[in-house]
Short mmCIF file of C-alpha atoms in Angstrom, two decimals:
data_model
loop_
_atom_site.label_atom_id
_atom_site.label_comp_id
_atom_site.label_asym_id
_atom_site.label_seq_id
_atom_site.Cartn_x
_atom_site.Cartn_y
_atom_site.Cartn_z
CA MET A 1 -16.94 -63.51 -0.41
CA GLY A 2 -19.47 -65.71 -2.04
CA SER A 3 -19.13 -68.94 -3.95
CA THR A 4 -17.62 -69.06 -7.43
CA TYR A 5 -19.21 -71.16 -10.21
CA SER A 6 -17.66 -72.03 -13.55
CA VAL A 7 -19.97 -72.29 -16.57
CA PRO A 8 -18.52 -74.23 -19.58
CA GLY A 9 -18.67 -72.11 -22.75
CA ALA A 10 -19.43 -68.92 -20.85
CA ALA A 11 -17.00 -67.00 -23.03
CA SER A 12 -19.32 -67.31 -26.04
CA MET A 13 -22.67 -67.05 -24.16
CA PRO A 14 -24.63 -63.85 -23.38
CA ALA A 15 -24.75 -62.70 -19.75
CA LEU A 16 -28.41 -63.71 -19.33
CA SER A 17 -27.62 -67.26 -20.37
CA VAL A 18 -24.75 -67.46 -17.90
CA ARG A 19 -26.99 -66.20 -15.10
CA LEU A 20 -29.62 -68.80 -15.87
CA ALA A 21 -26.95 -71.50 -15.93
CA ILE A 22 -25.70 -70.49 -12.50
CA GLU A 23 -29.22 -70.68 -11.10
CA VAL A 24 -29.25 -74.30 -12.17
CA LEU A 25 -25.75 -75.09 -10.89
CA ARG A 26 -25.73 -73.57 -7.41
CA PRO A 27 -27.43 -75.42 -4.50
CA ALA A 28 -30.87 -74.50 -3.26
CA HIS A 29 -29.67 -72.91 0.04
CA ALA A 30 -27.57 -70.38 -1.89
CA ARG A 31 -30.31 -69.31 -4.30
CA THR A 32 -31.47 -66.57 -1.95
CA GLN A 33 -28.27 -64.63 -2.61
CA PRO A 34 -28.06 -62.25 -5.55
CA VAL A 35 -26.10 -63.34 -8.63
CA SER A 36 -23.93 -61.11 -10.84
CA VAL A 37 -22.10 -61.83 -14.09
CA GLY A 38 -18.80 -60.20 -14.86
CA VAL A 39 -17.68 -59.37 -18.38
CA VAL A 40 -14.11 -58.37 -19.16
CA CYS A 41 -12.98 -57.47 -22.67
CA GLY A 42 -16.25 -58.77 -24.09
CA ARG A 43 -15.96 -62.23 -22.43
CA ALA A 44 -18.32 -63.61 -19.78
CA LEU A 45 -16.47 -64.49 -16.53
CA SER A 46 -17.39 -66.69 -13.58
CA CYS A 47 -20.39 -65.58 -11.52
CA ARG A 48 -20.10 -64.97 -7.77
CA ALA A 49 -22.66 -64.31 -5.08
CA ASP A 50 -20.73 -61.42 -3.65
CA LYS A 51 -22.87 -58.39 -2.90
CA ASP A 52 -20.01 -55.90 -2.64
CA LEU A 53 -18.37 -57.09 -5.83
CA ALA A 54 -21.73 -57.11 -7.57
CA GLN A 55 -22.33 -53.49 -6.65
CA ALA A 56 -18.84 -52.50 -7.72
CA ARG A 57 -18.40 -54.38 -11.02
CA PHE A 58 -21.60 -56.28 -11.84
CA SER A 59 -25.26 -55.57 -12.28
CA PRO A 60 -27.63 -57.38 -9.92
CA ILE A 61 -30.62 -59.31 -11.21
CA ARG A 62 -33.99 -60.08 -9.73
CA PRO A 63 -34.37 -62.73 -7.02
CA PRO A 64 -34.00 -66.18 -8.47
CA LEU A 65 -36.99 -68.11 -9.68
CA PRO A 66 -37.87 -71.57 -8.39
CA PHE A 67 -35.65 -74.31 -9.75
CA SER A 68 -38.27 -75.84 -12.01
CA HIS A 69 -39.16 -72.48 -13.58
CA THR A 70 -35.51 -71.59 -13.98
CA SER A 71 -34.75 -74.83 -15.83
CA ALA A 72 -37.66 -74.34 -18.25
CA ALA A 73 -36.66 -70.74 -18.87
CA LEU A 74 -33.05 -71.79 -19.51
CA ALA A 75 -34.11 -74.49 -21.99
CA CYS A 76 -36.40 -72.06 -23.83
CA HIS A 77 -33.68 -69.44 -23.98
CA LEU A 78 -31.15 -71.94 -25.24
CA ARG A 79 -33.55 -72.92 -28.04
CA ARG A 80 -33.92 -69.27 -28.96
CA LEU A 81 -30.17 -68.89 -29.02
CA SER A 82 -29.83 -71.93 -31.30
CA PHE A 83 -32.46 -70.51 -33.67
CA ALA A 84 -30.80 -67.07 -33.62
CA ALA A 85 -27.45 -68.71 -34.43
CA SER A 86 -29.05 -70.56 -37.36
CA VAL A 87 -30.56 -67.33 -38.69
CA ALA A 88 -27.21 -65.54 -38.32
CA ASN A 89 -25.49 -68.39 -40.17
CA LEU A 90 -28.00 -68.15 -43.02
CA ALA A 91 -27.59 -64.37 -43.18
CA GLU A 92 -23.83 -64.73 -43.31
CA ARG A 93 -24.12 -67.24 -46.16
CA ALA A 94 -26.50 -64.93 -48.04
CA THR A 95 -23.92 -62.12 -47.95
CA MET A 96 -21.15 -64.35 -49.29
CA PRO A 97 -20.30 -63.89 -52.99
CA VAL A 98 -21.87 -66.48 -55.25
CA GLU A 99 -19.35 -68.65 -57.01
CA LEU A 100 -20.53 -69.85 -60.41
CA ARG A 101 -19.30 -73.18 -61.58
CA LYS A 102 -18.70 -73.58 -65.27
CA ARG A 103 -20.06 -76.68 -66.88
CA LYS A 104 -17.63 -78.71 -68.87
CA ALA A 105 -18.19 -78.54 -72.61
CA PRO A 106 -19.57 -81.80 -73.99
CA GLN A 107 -16.86 -83.78 -75.66
CA PRO A 108 -17.45 -84.88 -79.26
CA PRO A 109 -18.21 -88.55 -79.75
CA PRO A 110 -15.16 -90.60 -80.61
CA ALA A 111 -14.58 -91.20 -84.31
CA PRO A 112 -15.54 -94.68 -85.48
CA ALA A 113 -12.65 -96.99 -85.85
CA PRO A 114 -11.70 -97.68 -89.48
CA VAL A 115 -12.96 -100.96 -90.76
CA ALA A 116 -10.08 -103.21 -91.43
CA LYS A 117 -10.03 -104.75 -94.86
CA LYS A 118 -10.41 -108.44 -94.99
CA ALA A 119 -7.13 -110.07 -95.63
CA ALA A 120 -6.96 -112.44 -98.52
CA LYS A 121 -7.20 -116.04 -97.54
CA PRO A 122 -3.84 -117.71 -97.47
CA GLY A 123 -3.18 -120.21 -100.18
CA ARG A 124 -5.30 -118.40 -102.81
CA PRO A 125 -3.17 -115.99 -104.83
CA PRO A 126 -5.07 -113.50 -107.04
CA LYS A 127 -5.76 -114.67 -110.53
CA PRO A 128 -3.61 -112.90 -113.12
CA LYS A 129 -5.46 -111.09 -115.90
CA LYS A 130 -5.31 -112.75 -119.25
CA PRO A 131 -3.50 -110.60 -121.81
CA GLU A 132 -5.54 -109.86 -124.88
CA PRO A 133 -4.13 -111.32 -128.07
CA ALA A 134 -2.32 -108.78 -130.20
CA ALA A 135 -3.92 -110.11 -133.35
CA LYS A 136 -7.39 -109.23 -132.09
CA LYS A 137 -6.40 -105.61 -131.39
CA GLU A 138 -4.96 -105.29 -134.87
CA ASP A 139 -8.21 -106.62 -136.34
CA GLU A 140 -10.23 -104.04 -134.43
CA LYS A 141 -8.34 -101.09 -135.87
CA PRO A 142 -9.29 -101.71 -139.51
CA SER A 143 -12.90 -102.36 -138.49
CA ALA A 144 -13.05 -99.01 -136.64
CA ALA A 145 -11.56 -97.25 -139.64
CA ALA A 146 -14.01 -99.02 -141.93
CA ALA A 147 -16.94 -97.94 -139.75
CA ALA A 148 -15.73 -94.34 -139.76
CA ALA A 149 -15.48 -94.27 -143.56
CA PRO A 150 -19.23 -94.73 -144.29
CA ALA A 151 -20.10 -92.24 -141.54
CA ALA A 152 -17.85 -89.66 -143.14
CA ALA A 153 -19.35 -90.40 -146.53
CA ALA A 154 -22.90 -90.05 -145.18
CA THR A 155 -22.11 -86.78 -143.44
CA PRO A 156 -23.01 -83.93 -145.79
CA SER A 157 -20.64 -81.09 -146.43
CA SER A 158 -21.06 -78.16 -144.08
CA LYS A 159 -20.47 -75.78 -147.01
CA LYS A 160 -23.78 -74.32 -148.23
CA VAL A 161 -24.64 -74.37 -151.89
CA ALA A 162 -25.00 -71.02 -153.63
CA VAL A 163 -27.26 -69.87 -156.45
CA GLY A 164 -25.56 -70.41 -159.81
CA GLN A 165 -23.36 -73.21 -158.49
CA VAL A 166 -23.31 -76.48 -160.44
CA ILE A 167 -23.38 -79.39 -158.00
CA ASP A 168 -22.10 -82.92 -158.52
CA LEU A 169 -25.25 -85.01 -158.50
CA ASP A 170 -23.48 -88.34 -157.90
CA GLY A 171 -24.10 -89.10 -154.22
CA PHE A 172 -25.37 -85.58 -153.46
CA GLY A 173 -27.56 -85.75 -150.35
CA GLY A 174 -27.50 -89.54 -150.10
CA GLU A 175 -30.54 -91.75 -150.44
CA ILE A 176 -34.04 -90.75 -149.39
CA GLN A 177 -37.52 -92.30 -149.55
CA THR A 178 -40.84 -91.23 -150.93
CA ASN A 179 -43.90 -91.39 -148.73
CA ASP A 180 -44.72 -94.68 -150.51
CA GLY A 181 -41.46 -96.21 -149.22
CA GLU A 182 -39.55 -96.12 -152.53
CA THR A 183 -35.83 -95.34 -152.24
CA THR A 184 -34.54 -92.59 -154.52
CA THR A 185 -31.90 -89.84 -154.89
CA LEU A 186 -31.82 -86.26 -156.12
CA LYS A 187 -30.06 -87.38 -159.30
CA LYS A 188 -32.83 -89.85 -160.06
CA LEU A 189 -35.53 -87.25 -159.42
CA LEU A 190 -33.83 -84.88 -161.89
CA GLU A 191 -33.66 -87.60 -164.51
CA GLU A 192 -37.41 -88.18 -164.17
CA SER A 193 -38.28 -84.44 -164.32
CA GLY A 194 -38.87 -82.32 -167.42
CA SER A 195 -36.69 -79.28 -166.63
CA GLY A 196 -35.72 -79.48 -162.97
CA VAL A 197 -36.76 -80.21 -159.40
CA VAL A 198 -38.35 -77.99 -156.72
CA LEU A 199 -37.74 -79.12 -153.12
CA PHE A 200 -39.55 -77.17 -150.41
CA THR A 201 -38.71 -78.15 -146.85
CA TYR A 202 -41.01 -78.10 -143.82
CA PRO A 203 -40.22 -78.90 -140.16
CA LYS A 204 -42.99 -81.37 -139.25
CA ALA A 205 -45.97 -82.93 -141.00
CA SER A 206 -49.54 -82.00 -140.02
CA THR A 207 -48.55 -78.86 -138.09
CA PRO A 208 -50.33 -75.55 -138.82
CA GLY A 209 -47.47 -73.77 -140.63
CA CYS A 210 -46.51 -76.84 -142.65
CA THR A 211 -50.15 -77.47 -143.60
CA THR A 212 -50.42 -73.91 -144.92
CA GLN A 213 -47.22 -74.37 -146.96
CA VAL A 214 -48.18 -77.67 -148.62
CA CYS A 215 -51.68 -76.35 -149.40
CA LEU A 216 -50.23 -73.23 -151.11
CA PHE A 217 -48.06 -75.46 -153.32
CA ARG A 218 -51.10 -77.66 -153.94
CA ASP A 219 -53.23 -74.72 -155.07
CA SER A 220 -50.45 -73.43 -157.38
CA TYR A 221 -49.38 -76.88 -158.63
CA ALA A 222 -50.60 -76.52 -162.23
CA PRO A 223 -48.93 -73.18 -163.14
CA LEU A 224 -45.71 -74.12 -161.33
CA THR A 225 -45.29 -77.41 -163.19
CA ALA A 226 -46.43 -76.19 -166.61
CA ASP A 227 -42.85 -75.82 -167.91
CA GLY A 228 -41.56 -79.19 -166.64
CA LEU A 229 -40.58 -78.50 -163.01
CA ALA A 230 -41.29 -81.38 -160.60
CA ILE A 231 -42.43 -80.37 -157.09
CA TYR A 232 -41.60 -82.38 -153.92
CA GLY A 233 -42.08 -81.71 -150.26
CA LEU A 234 -39.09 -82.69 -148.07
CA SER A 235 -38.95 -83.32 -144.29
CA ALA A 236 -37.41 -85.62 -141.70
CA ASP A 237 -40.77 -87.32 -140.99
CA SER A 238 -41.39 -91.04 -141.44
CA PRO A 239 -43.12 -92.44 -144.56
CA LYS A 240 -46.23 -93.20 -142.51
CA ALA A 241 -46.52 -89.63 -141.17
CA ASN A 242 -45.99 -88.13 -144.63
CA THR A 243 -48.48 -90.51 -146.26
CA THR A 244 -51.17 -89.52 -143.72
CA PHE A 245 -50.30 -85.85 -144.31
CA LYS A 246 -50.50 -86.23 -148.11
CA GLU A 247 -53.82 -88.09 -148.11
CA LYS A 248 -55.46 -85.73 -145.62
CA GLN A 249 -54.52 -82.59 -147.60
CA LYS A 250 -55.02 -84.30 -151.00
CA LEU A 251 -51.63 -83.27 -152.34
CA PRO A 252 -50.90 -83.90 -156.03
CA TYR A 253 -47.13 -84.25 -155.51
CA PRO A 254 -45.04 -86.74 -153.48
CA LEU A 255 -43.55 -86.05 -150.05
CA LEU A 256 -39.92 -87.11 -149.53
CA CYS A 257 -38.72 -88.61 -146.22
CA ASP A 258 -35.20 -87.84 -144.97
CA PRO A 259 -34.94 -89.14 -141.36
CA GLN A 260 -31.14 -88.75 -141.30
CA ALA A 261 -31.42 -85.23 -142.80
CA THR A 262 -28.63 -85.96 -145.32
CA LEU A 263 -30.32 -84.23 -148.27
CA ILE A 264 -31.74 -81.47 -146.04
CA ALA A 265 -28.23 -80.68 -144.79
CA ALA A 266 -26.78 -80.87 -148.33
CA ILE A 267 -29.07 -78.12 -149.57
CA GLY A 268 -28.27 -75.99 -146.50
CA LEU A 269 -31.63 -76.12 -144.70
CA LYS A 270 -30.76 -78.21 -141.62
CA LYS A 271 -30.98 -76.64 -138.15
CA GLN A 272 -28.20 -77.23 -135.63
CA PRO A 273 -28.05 -79.48 -133.76
CA LYS A 274 -31.35 -80.96 -134.91
CA GLY A 275 -34.36 -79.93 -136.96
CA THR A 276 -35.39 -78.72 -140.39
CA GLN A 277 -35.53 -75.11 -141.51
CA ARG A 278 -38.40 -74.07 -143.74
CA GLY A 279 -37.18 -73.06 -147.20
CA VAL A 280 -37.00 -73.88 -150.91
CA PHE A 281 -34.33 -75.34 -153.23
CA VAL A 282 -34.56 -75.43 -157.05
CA VAL A 283 -32.04 -77.11 -159.36
CA ASP A 284 -32.20 -77.70 -163.14
CA LYS A 285 -31.36 -80.92 -164.98
CA LYS A 286 -27.69 -79.96 -165.38
CA GLY A 287 -27.26 -79.53 -161.62
CA LYS A 288 -27.26 -75.74 -161.61
CA VAL A 289 -28.73 -74.24 -158.45
CA LEU A 290 -31.50 -71.75 -159.32
CA VAL A 291 -32.92 -71.06 -155.84
CA ALA A 292 -31.55 -71.90 -152.35
CA GLN A 293 -32.98 -69.91 -149.43
CA PRO A 294 -35.11 -70.19 -146.29
CA GLY A 295 -38.53 -68.57 -146.18
CA SER A 296 -42.06 -68.50 -144.84
CA PRO A 297 -44.87 -70.76 -146.14
CA ALA A 298 -46.11 -68.08 -148.53
CA GLY A 299 -42.60 -66.80 -149.28
CA THR A 300 -41.38 -70.16 -150.58
CA VAL A 301 -44.31 -70.39 -153.01
CA GLU A 302 -43.86 -66.82 -154.23
CA LYS A 303 -40.16 -67.45 -154.87
CA VAL A 304 -40.93 -70.40 -157.15
CA LYS A 305 -43.63 -68.41 -158.95
CA ALA A 306 -41.12 -65.61 -159.63
CA LEU A 307 -38.61 -68.17 -160.93
CA VAL A 308 -41.19 -69.68 -163.34
CA GLU A 309 -42.01 -66.24 -164.72
CA GLU A 310 -38.30 -65.50 -165.16
CA LEU A 311 -37.69 -68.76 -167.03
CA LYS A 312 -40.46 -67.94 -169.52
CA LYS A 313 -38.66 -64.83 -170.70
#
């Protein structure tokens, strides 16, 4: 029987590695004997230099190499084994299922803390409000009622006048001004006329349609006033604007200014909520309405011409 050598870790080493380890471990005088490695149930056993046992259960190897060559070969083989183990470890990791880690959802920023109200300084109680005197409130009520009374008086009636109606001339339409700045009323204009008053309304001075209208009344002024009718233009323009309009077009009749549109509304030719509707209004000296209708620049003139011809009959 030969000698028996124990190699630490031989159970997990290949047979070639165990053989090389034994070459290093056994003494030089025994290296001439053949070496065999036994494996039972997949595990490397101790190696013995027994020729009979080697032929029966083990495979012989070549004669051993010199010690120096054997050591170098063992070291090289061990490095290869370490590299092969690393590659196997990497391959095993590559075949493992990948576990995905979920990122935590970002948390919303904390809500700002409510600002605490400043507490009132101790020793300074809030000042009580002074009650208003009752007498002052009572005085305000009559003044408000008094202010509402003139406004109601100045507001014209929403009811439109009709042809054939006799109107009350006292306060009808309120006060107006001529383009010269003189204050007058419809009642006063009727008193100064021969047989009645013609009021033609126009939206705005010096505009194309209004210029056409005033020029048509200018060109027909003589036949329209032959029987005592007095002709006036009426708008919501200022005295200055109407004076410029009158002088530029050389009108033989005055232009009346009604900025508050009291008279315009009274004769039913005020637009809502604001503005003047083009039309014509004729009333005789007794206050009887002869004409009251909207119309075009030429239509207003033709209506007055037809009225003059009818009055001659």
